[in-house]
Amino acid sequence: MATTAVKDVMTPGPIAIASDAMVVEAARRMLSEDVGSLPVVEGETLVGMVTDRDLVLQVIAKDLDPHRVPVADVCSEDPVIAEPEDSLDDALQRMASEQVRRLPVVTGGKLVGILAQADIARTARPESTGRLLEEISA
């Protein structure tokens, strides 16, 4: 039986936000896409991830103006990533160990997809998926 690769499960062409966009735009995009995090890009190159938690703790809680704070100022740099050829099992383990629910998929620095819990739930073996999704969410 062939091992499932990340490329077989990921969502290609994910919604991302430019590093120079303002935080308010990131919040609006998260709302419209119903997600809690976004890949941050410069051109097509992944440079970070920004989460709804980043927006709350680094902007709202500090009473900063979300119309004036660029995403680059609040995003995490060097996000945990997967490559399209990685095995799904390896990616799941990475998600669990790093406690992330969405994993940017990158080739040569270029953002090409996103691997989300929903993608995994649709395609992986139920017994292993349930256990790993619990670990990611713990």
CSV table of N, CA and C in Angstrom, one decimal:
chain,number,residue,atom,x,y,z
A,1,MET,N,0.8,-1.2,0.0
A,1,MET,CA,0.0,0.0,0.0
A,1,MET,C,0.9,1.2,0.0
A,2,ALA,N,0.6,2.2,-0.9
A,2,ALA,CA,1.4,3.4,-1.0
A,2,ALA,C,1.1,4.3,0.1
A,3,THR,N,2.1,5.1,0.5
A,3,THR,CA,2.0,6.0,1.6
A,3,THR,C,1.4,7.3,1.0
A,4,THR,N,0.4,7.9,1.7
A,4,THR,CA,-0.3,9.1,1.2
A,4,THR,C,0.7,10.3,1.4
A,5,ALA,N,0.8,11.1,0.4
A,5,ALA,CA,1.7,12.3,0.5
A,5,ALA,C,0.9,13.5,0.8
A,6,VAL,N,1.5,14.5,1.4
A,6,VAL,CA,0.8,15.7,1.7
A,6,VAL,C,0.1,16.3,0.5
A,7,LYS,N,0.8,16.3,-0.7
A,7,LYS,CA,0.2,16.9,-1.9
A,7,LYS,C,-1.1,16.2,-2.3
A,8,ASP,N,-1.4,15.0,-1.9
A,8,ASP,CA,-2.6,14.3,-2.2
A,8,ASP,C,-3.8,14.7,-1.3
A,9,VAL,N,-3.5,15.4,-0.3
A,9,VAL,CA,-4.5,15.8,0.7
A,9,VAL,C,-4.7,17.3,0.9
A,10,MET,N,-3.6,18.1,0.7
A,10,MET,CA,-3.6,19.5,0.9
A,10,MET,C,-4.6,20.3,0.1
A,11,THR,N,-4.9,21.5,0.5
A,11,THR,CA,-5.7,22.4,-0.3
A,11,THR,C,-4.7,23.3,-1.0
A,12,PRO,N,-4.7,23.2,-2.4
A,12,PRO,CA,-3.8,24.0,-3.2
A,12,PRO,C,-4.2,25.5,-3.2
A,13,GLY,N,-3.3,26.3,-3.5
A,13,GLY,CA,-3.6,27.8,-3.6
A,13,GLY,C,-4.3,28.4,-2.4
A,14,PRO,N,-3.7,28.2,-1.2
A,14,PRO,CA,-4.4,28.7,0.0
A,14,PRO,C,-4.5,30.3,0.0
A,15,ILE,N,-5.5,30.7,0.8
A,15,ILE,CA,-5.7,32.1,1.0
A,15,ILE,C,-4.5,32.5,1.9
A,16,ALA,N,-3.8,33.6,1.6
A,16,ALA,CA,-2.7,34.1,2.4
A,16,ALA,C,-2.9,35.6,2.5
A,17,ILE,N,-2.0,36.2,3.3
A,17,ILE,CA,-2.0,37.7,3.5
A,17,ILE,C,-0.6,38.2,3.3
A,18,ALA,N,-0.5,39.4,2.7
A,18,ALA,CA,0.8,40.0,2.5
A,18,ALA,C,1.4,40.5,3.8
A,19,SER,N,2.7,40.4,3.9
A,19,SER,CA,3.3,40.9,5.2
A,19,SER,C,3.1,42.4,5.4
A,20,ASP,N,2.9,43.2,4.4
A,20,ASP,CA,2.7,44.6,4.6
A,20,ASP,C,1.3,45.0,4.7
A,21,ALA,N,0.3,44.0,4.7
A,21,ALA,CA,-1.1,44.3,4.9
A,21,ALA,C,-1.3,44.7,6.3
A,22,MET,N,-2.3,45.5,6.6
A,22,MET,CA,-2.6,45.9,8.0
A,22,MET,C,-3.4,44.8,8.7
A,23,VAL,N,-3.2,44.7,10.0
A,23,VAL,CA,-3.8,43.7,10.8
A,23,VAL,C,-5.3,43.6,10.6
A,24,VAL,N,-6.0,44.7,10.4
A,24,VAL,CA,-7.5,44.7,10.3
A,24,VAL,C,-7.8,43.9,9.0
A,25,GLU,N,-7.0,44.0,8.0
A,25,GLU,CA,-7.3,43.2,6.8
A,25,GLU,C,-7.1,41.7,7.1
A,26,ALA,N,-6.1,41.3,7.9
A,26,ALA,CA,-5.9,39.9,8.2
A,26,ALA,C,-7.2,39.4,9.0
A,27,ALA,N,-7.6,40.2,9.9
A,27,ALA,CA,-8.8,39.8,10.7
A,27,ALA,C,-10.0,39.7,9.8
A,28,ARG,N,-10.2,40.6,8.9
A,28,ARG,CA,-11.4,40.5,8.0
A,28,ARG,C,-11.3,39.2,7.1
A,29,ARG,N,-10.0,38.9,6.7
A,29,ARG,CA,-9.9,37.7,5.8
A,29,ARG,C,-10.1,36.5,6.6
A,30,MET,N,-9.7,36.4,7.9
A,30,MET,CA,-9.9,35.3,8.7
A,30,MET,C,-11.4,35.1,8.9
A,31,LEU,N,-12.1,36.2,9.1
A,31,LEU,CA,-13.6,36.1,9.2
A,31,LEU,C,-14.3,35.6,8.0
A,32,SER,N,-13.9,36.2,6.8
A,32,SER,CA,-14.6,35.8,5.6
A,32,SER,C,-14.2,34.3,5.2
A,33,GLU,N,-13.0,33.8,5.5
A,33,GLU,CA,-12.6,32.5,5.2
A,33,GLU,C,-12.9,31.5,6.3
A,34,ASP,N,-13.4,32.0,7.5
A,34,ASP,CA,-13.7,31.2,8.6
A,34,ASP,C,-12.5,30.3,9.1
A,35,VAL,N,-11.3,31.0,9.2
A,35,VAL,CA,-10.1,30.4,9.7
A,35,VAL,C,-9.5,31.2,10.8
A,36,GLY,N,-8.7,30.5,11.6
A,36,GLY,CA,-8.0,31.2,12.7
A,36,GLY,C,-6.6,31.6,12.5
A,37,SER,N,-6.1,31.2,11.3
A,37,SER,CA,-4.7,31.6,11.0
A,37,SER,C,-4.5,31.7,9.5
A,38,LEU,N,-3.5,32.5,9.1
A,38,LEU,CA,-3.2,32.8,7.7
A,38,LEU,C,-1.7,32.7,7.4
A,39,PRO,N,-1.3,32.1,6.3
A,39,PRO,CA,0.1,32.2,5.9
A,39,PRO,C,0.4,33.6,5.6
A,40,VAL,N,1.5,34.1,5.9
A,40,VAL,CA,2.0,35.5,5.6
A,40,VAL,C,3.0,35.3,4.5
A,41,VAL,N,2.8,36.1,3.4
A,41,VAL,CA,3.7,36.0,2.3
A,41,VAL,C,4.3,37.3,1.9
A,42,GLU,N,5.5,37.3,1.2
A,42,GLU,CA,6.0,38.4,0.5
A,42,GLU,C,6.1,37.9,-0.9
A,43,GLY,N,5.3,38.4,-1.8
A,43,GLY,CA,5.1,37.8,-3.1
A,43,GLY,C,4.5,36.4,-3.0
A,44,GLU,N,5.2,35.4,-3.4
A,44,GLU,CA,4.7,34.0,-3.2
A,44,GLU,C,5.5,33.3,-2.1
A,45,THR,N,6.5,34.0,-1.5
A,45,THR,CA,7.3,33.3,-0.5
A,45,THR,C,6.7,33.4,0.9
A,46,LEU,N,6.6,32.3,1.5
A,46,LEU,CA,6.1,32.2,2.9
A,46,LEU,C,7.1,32.8,3.8
A,47,VAL,N,6.7,33.8,4.6
A,47,VAL,CA,7.6,34.4,5.6
A,47,VAL,C,7.1,34.3,7.1
A,48,GLY,N,5.8,33.8,7.2
A,48,GLY,CA,5.3,33.6,8.6
A,48,GLY,C,3.9,33.1,8.6
A,49,MET,N,3.3,33.0,9.8
A,49,MET,CA,1.9,32.7,10.0
A,49,MET,C,1.4,33.7,11.0
A,50,VAL,N,0.1,34.1,10.8
A,50,VAL,CA,-0.5,35.0,11.8
A,50,VAL,C,-1.8,34.3,12.2
A,51,THR,N,-2.0,34.4,13.5
A,51,THR,CA,-3.2,33.8,14.1
A,51,THR,C,-4.1,34.8,14.7
A,52,ASP,N,-5.4,34.4,14.9
A,52,ASP,CA,-6.3,35.3,15.6
A,52,ASP,C,-5.8,35.6,17.0
A,53,ARG,N,-5.1,34.7,17.6
A,53,ARG,CA,-4.5,34.9,18.9
A,53,ARG,C,-3.4,36.0,18.9
A,54,ASP,N,-2.6,36.0,17.8
A,54,ASP,CA,-1.6,37.1,17.6
A,54,ASP,C,-2.3,38.4,17.5
A,55,LEU,N,-3.4,38.5,16.8
A,55,LEU,CA,-4.1,39.8,16.7
A,55,LEU,C,-4.6,40.3,18.0
A,56,VAL,N,-5.2,39.4,18.8
A,56,VAL,CA,-5.7,39.8,20.1
A,56,VAL,C,-4.6,40.2,21.1
A,57,LEU,N,-3.6,39.3,21.2
A,57,LEU,CA,-2.6,39.6,22.2
A,57,LEU,C,-1.6,40.7,21.9
A,58,GLN,N,-1.3,40.8,20.6
A,58,GLN,CA,-0.3,41.8,20.2
A,58,GLN,C,-0.8,43.1,19.7
A,59,VAL,N,-2.1,43.2,19.4
A,59,VAL,CA,-2.7,44.4,18.9
A,59,VAL,C,-3.8,44.9,19.8
A,60,ILE,N,-4.9,44.1,20.0
A,60,ILE,CA,-6.1,44.5,20.7
A,60,ILE,C,-5.7,44.7,22.2
A,61,ALA,N,-5.0,43.7,22.8
A,61,ALA,CA,-4.7,43.8,24.2
A,61,ALA,C,-3.8,45.0,24.5
A,62,LYS,N,-3.0,45.4,23.6
A,62,LYS,CA,-2.1,46.5,23.7
A,62,LYS,C,-2.7,47.9,23.3
A,63,ASP,N,-3.9,47.8,22.9
A,63,ASP,CA,-4.7,49.0,22.5
A,63,ASP,C,-4.0,49.7,21.3
A,64,LEU,N,-3.5,48.9,20.4
A,64,LEU,CA,-2.9,49.4,19.2
A,64,LEU,C,-4.0,49.6,18.1
A,65,ASP,N,-3.8,50.4,17.1
A,65,ASP,CA,-4.7,50.6,16.0
A,65,ASP,C,-4.5,49.5,15.0
A,66,PRO,N,-5.5,48.6,14.8
A,66,PRO,CA,-5.3,47.5,13.8
A,66,PRO,C,-5.2,48.1,12.3
A,67,HIS,N,-5.6,49.3,12.1
A,67,HIS,CA,-5.5,49.9,10.8
A,67,HIS,C,-4.1,50.4,10.5
A,68,ARG,N,-3.2,50.4,11.5
A,68,ARG,CA,-1.9,51.0,11.4
A,68,ARG,C,-0.8,50.0,11.7
A,69,VAL,N,-1.1,48.8,12.1
A,69,VAL,CA,-0.1,47.8,12.5
A,69,VAL,C,0.0,46.8,11.3
A,70,PRO,N,1.2,46.6,10.7
A,70,PRO,CA,1.3,45.7,9.6
A,70,PRO,C,1.4,44.2,10.2
A,71,VAL,N,0.9,43.3,9.4
A,71,VAL,CA,0.9,41.9,9.8
A,71,VAL,C,2.3,41.4,10.1
A,72,ALA,N,3.3,42.0,9.4
A,72,ALA,CA,4.7,41.6,9.7
A,72,ALA,C,5.1,41.8,11.1
A,73,ASP,N,4.5,42.8,11.8
A,73,ASP,CA,4.9,43.1,13.1
A,73,ASP,C,4.3,42.1,14.2
A,74,VAL,N,3.3,41.3,13.8
A,74,VAL,CA,2.7,40.4,14.8
A,74,VAL,C,2.8,39.0,14.4
A,75,CYS,N,3.2,38.6,13.2
A,75,CYS,CA,3.2,37.2,12.8
A,75,CYS,C,4.4,36.5,13.3
A,76,SER,N,4.2,35.2,13.4
A,76,SER,CA,5.4,34.4,13.8
A,76,SER,C,6.2,34.1,12.6
A,77,GLU,N,7.5,34.1,12.7
A,77,GLU,CA,8.4,33.9,11.6
A,77,GLU,C,8.8,32.4,11.7
A,78,ASP,N,9.4,31.9,10.6
A,78,ASP,CA,9.8,30.5,10.6
A,78,ASP,C,8.7,29.5,11.0
A,79,PRO,N,7.6,29.5,10.4
A,79,PRO,CA,6.5,28.6,10.8
A,79,PRO,C,6.9,27.1,10.4
A,80,VAL,N,6.2,26.2,11.1
A,80,VAL,CA,6.4,24.8,10.9
A,80,VAL,C,5.7,24.6,9.5
A,81,ILE,N,6.4,23.8,8.6
A,81,ILE,CA,5.9,23.6,7.3
A,81,ILE,C,5.9,22.2,6.9
A,82,ALA,N,5.3,21.9,5.8
A,82,ALA,CA,5.4,20.6,5.1
A,82,ALA,C,5.8,20.8,3.7
A,83,GLU,N,6.3,19.8,3.0
A,83,GLU,CA,6.6,19.9,1.6
A,83,GLU,C,5.6,18.9,0.9
A,84,PRO,N,5.3,19.1,-0.3
A,84,PRO,CA,4.2,18.3,-1.0
A,84,PRO,C,4.6,16.8,-1.0
A,85,GLU,N,5.8,16.5,-1.0
A,85,GLU,CA,6.2,15.1,-1.1
A,85,GLU,C,6.3,14.4,0.3
A,86,ASP,N,6.2,15.2,1.4
A,86,ASP,CA,6.3,14.6,2.7
A,86,ASP,C,5.1,13.6,2.9
A,87,SER,N,5.3,12.6,3.7
A,87,SER,CA,4.3,11.6,4.0
A,87,SER,C,3.2,12.3,4.9
A,88,LEU,N,2.0,12.0,4.7
A,88,LEU,CA,0.9,12.5,5.5
A,88,LEU,C,1.2,12.2,7.0
A,89,ASP,N,1.6,11.0,7.3
A,89,ASP,CA,1.9,10.6,8.6
A,89,ASP,C,3.0,11.5,9.3
A,90,ASP,N,4.0,11.8,8.5
A,90,ASP,CA,5.0,12.7,9.1
A,90,ASP,C,4.5,14.1,9.3
A,91,ALA,N,3.6,14.6,8.4
A,91,ALA,CA,3.0,15.9,8.6
A,91,ALA,C,2.1,15.9,9.8
A,92,LEU,N,1.3,14.8,10.0
A,92,LEU,CA,0.4,14.7,11.2
A,92,LEU,C,1.2,14.7,12.5
A,93,GLN,N,2.3,14.0,12.5
A,93,GLN,CA,3.2,14.0,13.7
A,93,GLN,C,3.7,15.4,14.0
A,94,ARG,N,4.1,16.1,12.9
A,94,ARG,CA,4.7,17.5,13.1
A,94,ARG,C,3.6,18.4,13.6
A,95,MET,N,2.4,18.3,13.1
A,95,MET,CA,1.2,19.1,13.6
A,95,MET,C,1.0,18.8,15.0
A,96,ALA,N,1.0,17.5,15.4
A,96,ALA,CA,0.7,17.2,16.8
A,96,ALA,C,1.8,17.7,17.7
A,97,SER,N,3.1,17.5,17.4
A,97,SER,CA,4.2,17.9,18.2
A,97,SER,C,4.3,19.4,18.4
A,98,GLU,N,3.9,20.1,17.3
A,98,GLU,CA,4.0,21.6,17.4
A,98,GLU,C,2.6,22.2,17.8
A,99,GLN,N,1.6,21.4,17.9
A,99,GLN,CA,0.3,21.9,18.3
A,99,GLN,C,-0.3,22.9,17.3
A,100,VAL,N,-0.2,22.6,16.0
A,100,VAL,CA,-0.7,23.5,15.0
A,100,VAL,C,-1.8,22.8,14.3
A,101,ARG,N,-2.8,23.5,13.9
A,101,ARG,CA,-4.0,22.9,13.2
A,101,ARG,C,-3.9,23.1,11.6
A,102,ARG,N,-3.0,24.0,11.2
A,102,ARG,CA,-2.9,24.2,9.8
A,102,ARG,C,-1.4,24.3,9.5
A,103,LEU,N,-1.0,23.6,8.5
A,103,LEU,CA,0.4,23.5,8.1
A,103,LEU,C,0.6,24.0,6.7
A,104,PRO,N,1.4,25.1,6.5
A,104,PRO,CA,1.7,25.6,5.2
A,104,PRO,C,2.5,24.6,4.4
A,105,VAL,N,2.2,24.4,3.2
A,105,VAL,CA,2.9,23.5,2.3
A,105,VAL,C,3.7,24.3,1.4
A,106,VAL,N,5.1,24.1,1.4
A,106,VAL,CA,6.0,24.9,0.7
A,106,VAL,C,6.9,24.1,-0.2
A,107,THR,N,7.2,24.7,-1.4
A,107,THR,CA,8.2,24.1,-2.3
A,107,THR,C,9.2,25.3,-2.6
A,108,GLY,N,10.5,25.1,-2.3
A,108,GLY,CA,11.5,26.1,-2.5
A,108,GLY,C,11.1,27.5,-2.0
A,109,GLY,N,10.5,27.5,-0.8
A,109,GLY,CA,10.1,28.7,-0.2
A,109,GLY,C,8.8,29.3,-0.6
A,110,LYS,N,8.3,28.8,-1.7
A,110,LYS,CA,7.0,29.2,-2.3
A,110,LYS,C,5.8,28.5,-1.6
A,111,LEU,N,4.8,29.3,-1.2
A,111,LEU,CA,3.6,28.7,-0.6
A,111,LEU,C,2.8,28.1,-1.7
A,112,VAL,N,2.5,26.7,-1.6
A,112,VAL,CA,1.8,26.0,-2.7
A,112,VAL,C,0.5,25.4,-2.2
A,113,GLY,N,0.3,25.3,-0.8
A,113,GLY,CA,-0.9,24.7,-0.3
A,113,GLY,C,-0.9,24.9,1.2
A,114,ILE,N,-2.0,24.3,1.7
A,114,ILE,CA,-2.2,24.3,3.2
A,114,ILE,C,-2.7,23.0,3.6
A,115,LEU,N,-2.3,22.4,4.6
A,115,LEU,CA,-2.8,21.1,5.1
A,115,LEU,C,-3.5,21.5,6.4
A,116,ALA,N,-4.8,21.3,6.4
A,116,ALA,CA,-5.6,21.6,7.6
A,116,ALA,C,-6.2,20.3,8.2
A,117,GLN,N,-6.7,20.4,9.4
A,117,GLN,CA,-7.3,19.3,10.1
A,117,GLN,C,-8.5,18.7,9.2
A,118,ALA,N,-9.2,19.6,8.6
A,118,ALA,CA,-10.4,19.2,7.8
A,118,ALA,C,-9.9,18.3,6.6
A,119,ASP,N,-8.8,18.7,6.0
A,119,ASP,CA,-8.2,17.9,4.9
A,119,ASP,C,-7.9,16.5,5.3
A,120,ILE,N,-7.3,16.4,6.5
A,120,ILE,CA,-6.9,15.1,7.1
A,120,ILE,C,-8.1,14.3,7.4
A,121,ALA,N,-9.1,14.9,8.0
A,121,ALA,CA,-10.3,14.2,8.4
A,121,ALA,C,-11.0,13.6,7.2
A,122,ARG,N,-10.9,14.2,6.1
A,122,ARG,CA,-11.6,13.7,4.9
A,122,ARG,C,-10.9,12.5,4.3
A,123,THR,N,-9.6,12.4,4.5
A,123,THR,CA,-8.9,11.4,3.7
A,123,THR,C,-8.1,10.3,4.5
A,124,ALA,N,-7.8,10.5,5.7
A,124,ALA,CA,-6.9,9.6,6.4
A,124,ALA,C,-7.7,8.4,7.0
A,125,ARG,N,-7.0,7.4,7.5
A,125,ARG,CA,-7.7,6.3,8.2
A,125,ARG,C,-8.3,6.8,9.5
A,126,PRO,N,-9.5,6.4,9.7
A,126,PRO,CA,-10.3,7.0,10.9
A,126,PRO,C,-9.6,6.8,12.2
A,127,GLU,N,-9.0,5.6,12.5
A,127,GLU,CA,-8.5,5.3,13.8
A,127,GLU,C,-7.2,6.1,14.1
A,128,SER,N,-6.4,6.3,13.1
A,128,SER,CA,-5.2,7.1,13.3
A,128,SER,C,-5.5,8.6,13.3
A,129,THR,N,-6.4,8.9,12.4
A,129,THR,CA,-6.8,10.4,12.3
A,129,THR,C,-7.3,10.9,13.6
A,130,GLY,N,-8.3,10.2,14.2
A,130,GLY,CA,-8.9,10.6,15.4
A,130,GLY,C,-7.9,10.8,16.5
A,131,ARG,N,-7.0,9.9,16.7
A,131,ARG,CA,-6.0,10.0,17.7
A,131,ARG,C,-5.1,11.2,17.5
A,132,LEU,N,-4.6,11.4,16.2
A,132,LEU,CA,-3.7,12.5,16.0
A,132,LEU,C,-4.4,13.8,16.0
A,133,LEU,N,-5.7,13.9,15.6
A,133,LEU,CA,-6.4,15.2,15.7
A,133,LEU,C,-6.6,15.5,17.2
A,134,GLU,N,-6.8,14.5,18.1
A,134,GLU,CA,-6.9,14.8,19.5
A,134,GLU,C,-5.6,15.4,20.0
A,135,GLU,N,-4.4,14.8,19.6
A,135,GLU,CA,-3.1,15.3,20.0
A,135,GLU,C,-2.9,16.8,19.5
A,136,ILE,N,-3.3,17.1,18.3
A,136,ILE,CA,-3.1,18.4,17.8
A,136,ILE,C,-3.9,19.4,18.6
A,137,SER,N,-5.1,19.0,19.0
A,137,SER,CA,-6.0,19.9,19.7
A,137,SER,C,-5.8,19.9,21.2
A,138,ALA,N,-5.0,19.1,21.7
A,138,ALA,CA,-4.8,19.0,23.2
A,138,ALA,C,-4.2,20.3,23.8
